[in-house]
PDB file of C-alpha atoms in Angstrom:
ATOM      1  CA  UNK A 183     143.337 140.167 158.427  1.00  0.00           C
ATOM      2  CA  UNK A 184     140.692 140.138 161.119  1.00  0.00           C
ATOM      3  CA  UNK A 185     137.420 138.423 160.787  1.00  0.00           C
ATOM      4  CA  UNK A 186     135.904 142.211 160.780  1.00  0.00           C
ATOM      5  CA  UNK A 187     137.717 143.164 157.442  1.00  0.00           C
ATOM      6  CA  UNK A 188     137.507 139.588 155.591  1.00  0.00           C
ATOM      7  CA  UNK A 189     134.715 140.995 152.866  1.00  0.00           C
ATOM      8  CA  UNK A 190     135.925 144.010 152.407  1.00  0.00           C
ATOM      9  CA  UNK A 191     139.566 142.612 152.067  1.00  0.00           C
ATOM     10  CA  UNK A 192     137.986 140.301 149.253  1.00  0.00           C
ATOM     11  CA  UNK A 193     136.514 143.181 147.662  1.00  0.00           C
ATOM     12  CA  UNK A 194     139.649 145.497 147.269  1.00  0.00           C
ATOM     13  CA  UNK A 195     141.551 142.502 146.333  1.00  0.00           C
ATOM     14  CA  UNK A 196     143.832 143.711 148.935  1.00  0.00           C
ATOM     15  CA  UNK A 197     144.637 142.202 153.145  1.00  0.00           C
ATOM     16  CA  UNK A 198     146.052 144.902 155.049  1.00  0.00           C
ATOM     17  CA  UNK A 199     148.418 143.274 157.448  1.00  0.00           C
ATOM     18  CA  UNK A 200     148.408 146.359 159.373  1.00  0.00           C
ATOM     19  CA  UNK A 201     145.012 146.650 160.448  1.00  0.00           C
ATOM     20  CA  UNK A 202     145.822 149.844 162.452  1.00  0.00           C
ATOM     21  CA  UNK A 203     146.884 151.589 159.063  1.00  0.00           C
ATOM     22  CA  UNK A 204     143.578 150.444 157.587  1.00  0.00           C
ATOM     23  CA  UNK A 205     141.412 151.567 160.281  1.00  0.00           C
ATOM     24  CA  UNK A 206     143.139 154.969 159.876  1.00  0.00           C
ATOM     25  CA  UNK A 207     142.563 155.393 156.357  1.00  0.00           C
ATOM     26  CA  UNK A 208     138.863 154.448 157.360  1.00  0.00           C
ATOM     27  CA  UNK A 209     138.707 157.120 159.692  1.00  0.00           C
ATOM     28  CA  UNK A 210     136.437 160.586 159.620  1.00  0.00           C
ATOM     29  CA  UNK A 211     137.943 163.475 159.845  1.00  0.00           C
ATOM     30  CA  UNK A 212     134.796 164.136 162.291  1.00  0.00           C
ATOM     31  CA  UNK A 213     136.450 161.329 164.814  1.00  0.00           C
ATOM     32  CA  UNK A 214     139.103 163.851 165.854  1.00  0.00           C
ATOM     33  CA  UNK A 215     142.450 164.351 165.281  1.00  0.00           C
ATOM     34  CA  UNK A 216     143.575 160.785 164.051  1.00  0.00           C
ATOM     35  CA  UNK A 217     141.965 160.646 160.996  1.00  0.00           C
ATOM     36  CA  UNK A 218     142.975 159.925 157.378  1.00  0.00           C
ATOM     37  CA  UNK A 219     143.122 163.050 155.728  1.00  0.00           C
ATOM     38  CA  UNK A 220     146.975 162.741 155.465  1.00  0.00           C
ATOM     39  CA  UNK A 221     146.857 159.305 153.627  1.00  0.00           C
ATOM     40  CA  UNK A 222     143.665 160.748 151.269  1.00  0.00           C
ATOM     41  CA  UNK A 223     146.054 163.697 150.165  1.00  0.00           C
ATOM     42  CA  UNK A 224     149.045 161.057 149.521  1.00  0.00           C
ATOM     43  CA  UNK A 225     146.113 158.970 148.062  1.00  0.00           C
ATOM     44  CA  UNK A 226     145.033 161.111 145.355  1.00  0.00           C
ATOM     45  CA  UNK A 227     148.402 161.701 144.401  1.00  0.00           C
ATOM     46  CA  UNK A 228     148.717 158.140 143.645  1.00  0.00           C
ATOM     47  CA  UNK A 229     145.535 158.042 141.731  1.00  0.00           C
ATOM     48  CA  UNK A 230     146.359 160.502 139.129  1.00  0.00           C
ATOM     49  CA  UNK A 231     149.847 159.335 138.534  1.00  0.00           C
ATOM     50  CA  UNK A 232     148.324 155.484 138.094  1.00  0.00           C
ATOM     51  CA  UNK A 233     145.751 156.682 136.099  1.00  0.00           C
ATOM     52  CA  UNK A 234     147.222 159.234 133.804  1.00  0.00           C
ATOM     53  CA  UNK A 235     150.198 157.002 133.075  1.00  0.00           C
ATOM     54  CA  UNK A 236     147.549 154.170 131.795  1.00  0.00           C
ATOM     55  CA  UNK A 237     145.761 156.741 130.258  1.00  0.00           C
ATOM     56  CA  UNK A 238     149.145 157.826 128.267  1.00  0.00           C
ATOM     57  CA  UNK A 239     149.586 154.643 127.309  1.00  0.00           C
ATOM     58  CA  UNK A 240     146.437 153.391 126.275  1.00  0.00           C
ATOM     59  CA  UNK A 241     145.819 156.317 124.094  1.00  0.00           C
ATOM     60  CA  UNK A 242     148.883 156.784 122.100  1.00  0.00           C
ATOM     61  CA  UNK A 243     147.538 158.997 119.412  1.00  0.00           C
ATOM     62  CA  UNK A 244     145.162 161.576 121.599  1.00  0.00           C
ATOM     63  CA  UNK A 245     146.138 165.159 122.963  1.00  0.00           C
ATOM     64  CA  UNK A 246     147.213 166.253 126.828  1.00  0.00           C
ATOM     65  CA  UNK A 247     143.674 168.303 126.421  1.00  0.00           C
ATOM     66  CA  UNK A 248     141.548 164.893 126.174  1.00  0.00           C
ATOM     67  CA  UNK A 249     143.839 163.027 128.650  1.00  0.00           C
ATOM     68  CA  UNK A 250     143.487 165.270 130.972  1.00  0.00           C
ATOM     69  CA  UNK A 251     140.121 165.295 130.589  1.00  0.00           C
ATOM     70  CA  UNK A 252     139.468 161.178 130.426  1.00  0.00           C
ATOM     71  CA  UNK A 253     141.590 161.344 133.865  1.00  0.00           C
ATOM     72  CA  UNK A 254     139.478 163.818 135.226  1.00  0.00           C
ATOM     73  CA  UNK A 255     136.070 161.587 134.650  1.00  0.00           C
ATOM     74  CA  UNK A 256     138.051 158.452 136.404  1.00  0.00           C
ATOM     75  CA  UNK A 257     139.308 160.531 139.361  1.00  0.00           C
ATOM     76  CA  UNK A 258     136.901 162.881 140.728  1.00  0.00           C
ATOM     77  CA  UNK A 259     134.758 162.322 143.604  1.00  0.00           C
ATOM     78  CA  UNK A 260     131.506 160.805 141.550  1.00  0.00           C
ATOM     79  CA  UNK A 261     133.691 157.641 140.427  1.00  0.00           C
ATOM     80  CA  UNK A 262     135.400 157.386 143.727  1.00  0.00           C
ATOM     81  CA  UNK A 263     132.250 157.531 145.829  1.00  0.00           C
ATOM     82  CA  UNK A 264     131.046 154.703 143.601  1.00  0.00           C
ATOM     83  CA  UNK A 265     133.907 152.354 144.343  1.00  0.00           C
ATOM     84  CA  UNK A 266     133.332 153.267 148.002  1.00  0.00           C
ATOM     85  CA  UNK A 267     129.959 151.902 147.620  1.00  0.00           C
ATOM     86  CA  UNK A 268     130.972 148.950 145.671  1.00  0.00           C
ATOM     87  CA  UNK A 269     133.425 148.175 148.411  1.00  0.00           C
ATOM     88  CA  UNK A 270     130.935 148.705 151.012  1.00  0.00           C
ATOM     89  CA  UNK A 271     132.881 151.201 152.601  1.00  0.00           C
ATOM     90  CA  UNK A 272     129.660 152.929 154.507  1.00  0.00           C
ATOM     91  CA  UNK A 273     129.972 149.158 156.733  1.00  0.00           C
ATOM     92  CA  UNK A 274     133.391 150.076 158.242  1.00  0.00           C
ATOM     93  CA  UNK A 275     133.613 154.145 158.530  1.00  0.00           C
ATOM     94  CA  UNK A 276     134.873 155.458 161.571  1.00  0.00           C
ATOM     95  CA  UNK A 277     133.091 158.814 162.102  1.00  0.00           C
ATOM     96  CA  UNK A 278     132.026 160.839 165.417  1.00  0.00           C
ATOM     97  CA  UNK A 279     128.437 160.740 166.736  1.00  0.00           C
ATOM     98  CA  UNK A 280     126.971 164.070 164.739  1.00  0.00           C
ATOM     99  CA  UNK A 281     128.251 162.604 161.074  1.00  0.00           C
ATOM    100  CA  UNK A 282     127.167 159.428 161.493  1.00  0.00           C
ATOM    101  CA  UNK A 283     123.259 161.161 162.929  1.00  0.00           C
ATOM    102  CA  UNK A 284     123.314 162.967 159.797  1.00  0.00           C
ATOM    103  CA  UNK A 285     123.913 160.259 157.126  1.00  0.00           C
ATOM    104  CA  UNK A 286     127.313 161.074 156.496  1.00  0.00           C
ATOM    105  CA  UNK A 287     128.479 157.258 155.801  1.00  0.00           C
ATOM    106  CA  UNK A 288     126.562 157.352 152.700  1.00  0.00           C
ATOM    107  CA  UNK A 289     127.886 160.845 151.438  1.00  0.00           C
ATOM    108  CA  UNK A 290     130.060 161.170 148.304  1.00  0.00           C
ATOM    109  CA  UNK A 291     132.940 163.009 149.453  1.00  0.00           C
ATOM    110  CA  UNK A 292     133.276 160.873 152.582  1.00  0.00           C
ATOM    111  CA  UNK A 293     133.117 158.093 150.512  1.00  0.00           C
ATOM    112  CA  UNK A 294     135.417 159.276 147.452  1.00  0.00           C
ATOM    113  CA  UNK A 295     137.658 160.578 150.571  1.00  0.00           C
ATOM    114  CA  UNK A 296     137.786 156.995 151.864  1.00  0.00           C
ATOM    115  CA  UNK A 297     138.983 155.250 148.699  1.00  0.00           C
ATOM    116  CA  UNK A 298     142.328 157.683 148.148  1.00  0.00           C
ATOM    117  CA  UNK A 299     143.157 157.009 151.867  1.00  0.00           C
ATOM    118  CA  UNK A 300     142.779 153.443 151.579  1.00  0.00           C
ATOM    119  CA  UNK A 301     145.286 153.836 148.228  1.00  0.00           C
ATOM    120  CA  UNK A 302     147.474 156.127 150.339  1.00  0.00           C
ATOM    121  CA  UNK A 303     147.885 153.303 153.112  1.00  0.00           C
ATOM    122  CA  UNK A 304     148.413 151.030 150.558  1.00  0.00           C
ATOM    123  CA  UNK A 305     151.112 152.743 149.717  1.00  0.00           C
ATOM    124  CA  UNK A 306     153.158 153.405 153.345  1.00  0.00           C
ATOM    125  CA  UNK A 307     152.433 149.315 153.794  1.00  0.00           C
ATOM    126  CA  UNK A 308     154.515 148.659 150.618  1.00  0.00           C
ATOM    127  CA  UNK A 309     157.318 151.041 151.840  1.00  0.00           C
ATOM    128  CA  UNK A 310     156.412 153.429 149.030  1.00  0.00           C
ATOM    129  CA  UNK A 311     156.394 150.371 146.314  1.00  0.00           C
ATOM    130  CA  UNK A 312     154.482 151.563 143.124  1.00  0.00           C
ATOM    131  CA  UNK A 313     154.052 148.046 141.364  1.00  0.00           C
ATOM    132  CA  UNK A 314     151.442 147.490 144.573  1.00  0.00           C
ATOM    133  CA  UNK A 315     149.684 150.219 144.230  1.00  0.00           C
ATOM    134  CA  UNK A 316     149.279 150.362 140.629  1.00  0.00           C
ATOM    135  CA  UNK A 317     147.761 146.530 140.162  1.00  0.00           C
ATOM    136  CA  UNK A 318     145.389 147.102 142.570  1.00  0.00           C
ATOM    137  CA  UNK A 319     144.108 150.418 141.243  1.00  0.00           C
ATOM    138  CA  UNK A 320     144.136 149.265 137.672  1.00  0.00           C
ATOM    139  CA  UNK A 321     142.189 146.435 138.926  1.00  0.00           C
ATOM    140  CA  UNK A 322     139.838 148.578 140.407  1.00  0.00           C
ATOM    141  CA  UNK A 323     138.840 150.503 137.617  1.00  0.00           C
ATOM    142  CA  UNK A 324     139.495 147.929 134.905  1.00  0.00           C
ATOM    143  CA  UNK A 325     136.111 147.791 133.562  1.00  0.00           C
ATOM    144  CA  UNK A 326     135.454 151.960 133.511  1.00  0.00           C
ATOM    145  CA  UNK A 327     139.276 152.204 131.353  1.00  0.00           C
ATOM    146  CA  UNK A 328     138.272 149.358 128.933  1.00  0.00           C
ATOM    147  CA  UNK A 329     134.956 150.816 128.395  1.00  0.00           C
ATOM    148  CA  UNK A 330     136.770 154.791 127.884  1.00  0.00           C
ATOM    149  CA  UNK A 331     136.606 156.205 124.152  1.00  0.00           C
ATOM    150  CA  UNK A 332     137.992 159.852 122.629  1.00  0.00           C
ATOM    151  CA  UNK A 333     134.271 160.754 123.219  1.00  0.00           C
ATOM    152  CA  UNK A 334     134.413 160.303 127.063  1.00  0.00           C
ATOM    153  CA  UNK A 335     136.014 164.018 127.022  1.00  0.00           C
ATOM    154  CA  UNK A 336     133.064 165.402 125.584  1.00  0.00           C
ATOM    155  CA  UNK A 337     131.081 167.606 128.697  1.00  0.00           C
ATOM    156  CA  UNK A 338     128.492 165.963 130.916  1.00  0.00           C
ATOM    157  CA  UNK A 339     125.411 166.341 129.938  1.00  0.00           C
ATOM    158  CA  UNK A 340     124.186 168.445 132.741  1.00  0.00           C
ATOM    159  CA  UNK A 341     127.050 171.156 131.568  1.00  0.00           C
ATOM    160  CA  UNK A 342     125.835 170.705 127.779  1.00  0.00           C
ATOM    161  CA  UNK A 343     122.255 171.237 128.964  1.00  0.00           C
ATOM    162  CA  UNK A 344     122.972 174.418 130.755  1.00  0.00           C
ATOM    163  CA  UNK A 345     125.395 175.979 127.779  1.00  0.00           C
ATOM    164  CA  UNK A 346     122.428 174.552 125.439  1.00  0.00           C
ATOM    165  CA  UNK A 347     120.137 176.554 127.241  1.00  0.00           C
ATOM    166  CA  UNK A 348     122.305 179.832 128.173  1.00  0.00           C
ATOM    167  CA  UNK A 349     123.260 180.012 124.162  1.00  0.00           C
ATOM    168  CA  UNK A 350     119.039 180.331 123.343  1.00  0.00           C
ATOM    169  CA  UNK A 351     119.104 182.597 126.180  1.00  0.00           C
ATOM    170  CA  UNK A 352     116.608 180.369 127.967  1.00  0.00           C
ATOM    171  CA  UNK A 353     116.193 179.662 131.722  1.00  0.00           C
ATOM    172  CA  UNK A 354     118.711 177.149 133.369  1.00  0.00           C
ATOM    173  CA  UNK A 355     117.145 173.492 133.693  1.00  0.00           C
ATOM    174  CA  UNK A 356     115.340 172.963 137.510  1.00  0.00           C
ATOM    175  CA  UNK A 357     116.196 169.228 138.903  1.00  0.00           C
ATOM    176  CA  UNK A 358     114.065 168.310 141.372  1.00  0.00           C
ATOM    177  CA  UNK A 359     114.543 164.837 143.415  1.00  0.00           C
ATOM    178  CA  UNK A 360     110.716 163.096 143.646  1.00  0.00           C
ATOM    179  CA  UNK A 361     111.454 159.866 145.012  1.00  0.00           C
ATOM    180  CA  UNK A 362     114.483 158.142 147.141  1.00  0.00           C
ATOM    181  CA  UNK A 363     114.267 154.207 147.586  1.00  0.00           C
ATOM    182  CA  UNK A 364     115.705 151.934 148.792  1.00  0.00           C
ATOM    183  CA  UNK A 365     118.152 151.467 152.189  1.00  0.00           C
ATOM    184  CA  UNK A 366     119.936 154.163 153.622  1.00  0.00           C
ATOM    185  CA  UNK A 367     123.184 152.742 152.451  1.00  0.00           C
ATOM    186  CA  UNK A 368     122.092 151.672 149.214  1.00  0.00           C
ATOM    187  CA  UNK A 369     119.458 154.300 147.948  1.00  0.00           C
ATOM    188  CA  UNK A 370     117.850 154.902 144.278  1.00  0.00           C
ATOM    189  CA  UNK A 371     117.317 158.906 143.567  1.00  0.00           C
ATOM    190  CA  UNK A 372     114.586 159.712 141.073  1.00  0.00           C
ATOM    191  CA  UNK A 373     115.134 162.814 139.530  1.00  0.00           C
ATOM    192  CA  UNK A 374     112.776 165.202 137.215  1.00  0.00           C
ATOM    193  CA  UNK A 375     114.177 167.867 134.810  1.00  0.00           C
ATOM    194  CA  UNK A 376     112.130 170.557 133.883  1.00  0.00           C
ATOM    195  CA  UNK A 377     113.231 173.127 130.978  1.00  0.00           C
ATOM    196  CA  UNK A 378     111.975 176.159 128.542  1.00  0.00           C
ATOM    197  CA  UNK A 379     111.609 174.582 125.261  1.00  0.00           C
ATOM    198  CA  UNK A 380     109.753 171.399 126.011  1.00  0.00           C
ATOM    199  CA  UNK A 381     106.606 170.845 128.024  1.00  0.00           C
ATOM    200  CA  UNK A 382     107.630 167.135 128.606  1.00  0.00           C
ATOM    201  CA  UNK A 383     109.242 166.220 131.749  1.00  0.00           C
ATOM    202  CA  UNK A 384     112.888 164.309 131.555  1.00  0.00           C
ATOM    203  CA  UNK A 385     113.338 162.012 134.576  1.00  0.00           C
ATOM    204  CA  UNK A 386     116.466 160.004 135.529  1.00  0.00           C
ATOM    205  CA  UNK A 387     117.341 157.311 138.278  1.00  0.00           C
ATOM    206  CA  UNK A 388     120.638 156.486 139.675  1.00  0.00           C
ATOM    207  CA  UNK A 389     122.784 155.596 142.857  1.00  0.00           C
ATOM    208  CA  UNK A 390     123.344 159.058 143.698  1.00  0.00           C
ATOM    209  CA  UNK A 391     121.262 162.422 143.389  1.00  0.00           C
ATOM    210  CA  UNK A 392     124.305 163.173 140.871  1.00  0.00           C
ATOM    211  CA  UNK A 393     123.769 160.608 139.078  1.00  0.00           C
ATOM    212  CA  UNK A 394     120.049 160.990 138.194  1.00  0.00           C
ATOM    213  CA  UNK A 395     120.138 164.607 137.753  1.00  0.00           C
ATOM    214  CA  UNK A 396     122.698 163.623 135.104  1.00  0.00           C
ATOM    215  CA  UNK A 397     120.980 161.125 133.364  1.00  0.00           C
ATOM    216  CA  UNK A 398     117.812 163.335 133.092  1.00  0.00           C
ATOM    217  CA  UNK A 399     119.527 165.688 131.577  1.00  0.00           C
ATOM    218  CA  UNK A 400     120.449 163.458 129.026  1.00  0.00           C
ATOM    219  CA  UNK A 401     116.770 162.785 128.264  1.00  0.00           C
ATOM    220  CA  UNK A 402     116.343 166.525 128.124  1.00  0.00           C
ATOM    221  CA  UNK A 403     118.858 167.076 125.678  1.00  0.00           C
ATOM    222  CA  UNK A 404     117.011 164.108 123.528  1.00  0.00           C
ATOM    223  CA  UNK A 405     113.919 165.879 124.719  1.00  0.00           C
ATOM    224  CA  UNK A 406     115.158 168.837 123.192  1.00  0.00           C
ATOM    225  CA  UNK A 407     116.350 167.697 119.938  1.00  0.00           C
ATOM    226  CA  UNK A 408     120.129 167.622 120.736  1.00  0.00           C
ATOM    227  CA  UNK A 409     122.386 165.163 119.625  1.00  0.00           C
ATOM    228  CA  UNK A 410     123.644 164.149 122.020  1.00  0.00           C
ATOM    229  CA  UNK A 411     126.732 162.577 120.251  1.00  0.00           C
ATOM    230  CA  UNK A 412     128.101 165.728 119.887  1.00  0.00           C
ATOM    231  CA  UNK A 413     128.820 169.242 121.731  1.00  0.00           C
ATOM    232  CA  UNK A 414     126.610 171.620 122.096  1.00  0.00           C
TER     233      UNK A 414
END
């Protein structure tokens, strides 16, 4: 492992020995041809199969419905794009001159994209050798599975605002982003959430415009008197 890749070796708990592999699965489809799209689609394959198996196994007694869904919540591109950023992925991106002018080392799917490559190459340096892959994923997203309950498959609460507010037959919720802070690559998003039924204002903060908007839809389901334990 180079010098160049020594912290973010320590932070996937991983060292590449083939540093050409690694710089692919770091690469931008905006770079040109050679770029890791390949090793993001043999990535995500990975993912699911590491993740649903622990899933099956660590919730013995619950339906496909709810697994399905609990694999869904540690998989998509939200989760991923926050282990990008916890890896410090936006450091080492390879991506052509208009991307990078247009912020695109901070953006989600880049970022989500980068982590299932980086599994995918994983993968190929292991000669195809599962046992790798999975204790370095499950390390990964240790803390996220041990924290996981039966009421993780219960919607988002943007979703349960909007069918909350589409069953009263009132207008859909307006988000509205008021503030970003902080450095490019490690902003804050301060969100406001305006809806029929309350004049207070729900607000949320959070790494990602996603993020807020979802917690201030929280507050205005609380705002509105939903519990928000349940469906709505």
């Amino acid at each position: 492992m180079t010098s160049k890749y020594k912290s973010l070796d320590k932070k996937l708990g991983y060292s590449f020995k083939d540093i050409e592999l690694l710089e692919l699965a770091l690469s931008h489809r905006s770079v040109g041809n050679t770029n890791n799209e390949r090793l993001e689609f043999l990535g995500d394959s990975i993912l699911n199969f590491v993740i649903g198996e622990d899933l099956y196994r660590r919730f013995p007694d619950i339906q496909e419905g709810h697994l399905s869904r609990l694999r869904a919540r540690m998989v998509k591109g939200a989760t991923l794009a926050e282990l990008g950023l916890e890896f410090g992925l936006s450091d080492f991106m390879k991506m052509g001159a208009g991307e990078l002018k247009s912020g695109g080392y901070r953006r989600e799917s880049i970022l989500a994209d980068a982590v299932e490559a980086i599994i995918g190459a994983i993968h190929l340096e292991n000669n195809g050798d599962m046992s790798v892959c999975k204790r370095v994923i499950l390390a990964w997203y240790q803390s996220r599975l041990d924290k996981l309950s039966i009421k993780d498959t219960l919607k988002d609460p943007k979703t349960r605002l909007q069918e909350f507010l589409q069953s009263r037959k009132l207008a859909l919720p307006e988000y509205e982003v008021v503030k970003v802070k902080g450095l490019s690559h490690k902003q804050t998003f301060h969100v406001e959430c305006r809806v029929e039924g309350t004049e207070e204002v729900a607000t949320g903060t959070g790494t990602s415009r996603r993020i807020a908007e979802q917690v201030a839809a929280a507050e205005a389901l609380i705002l509105l008197g939903v519990d928000t334990r349940e469906n709505v």
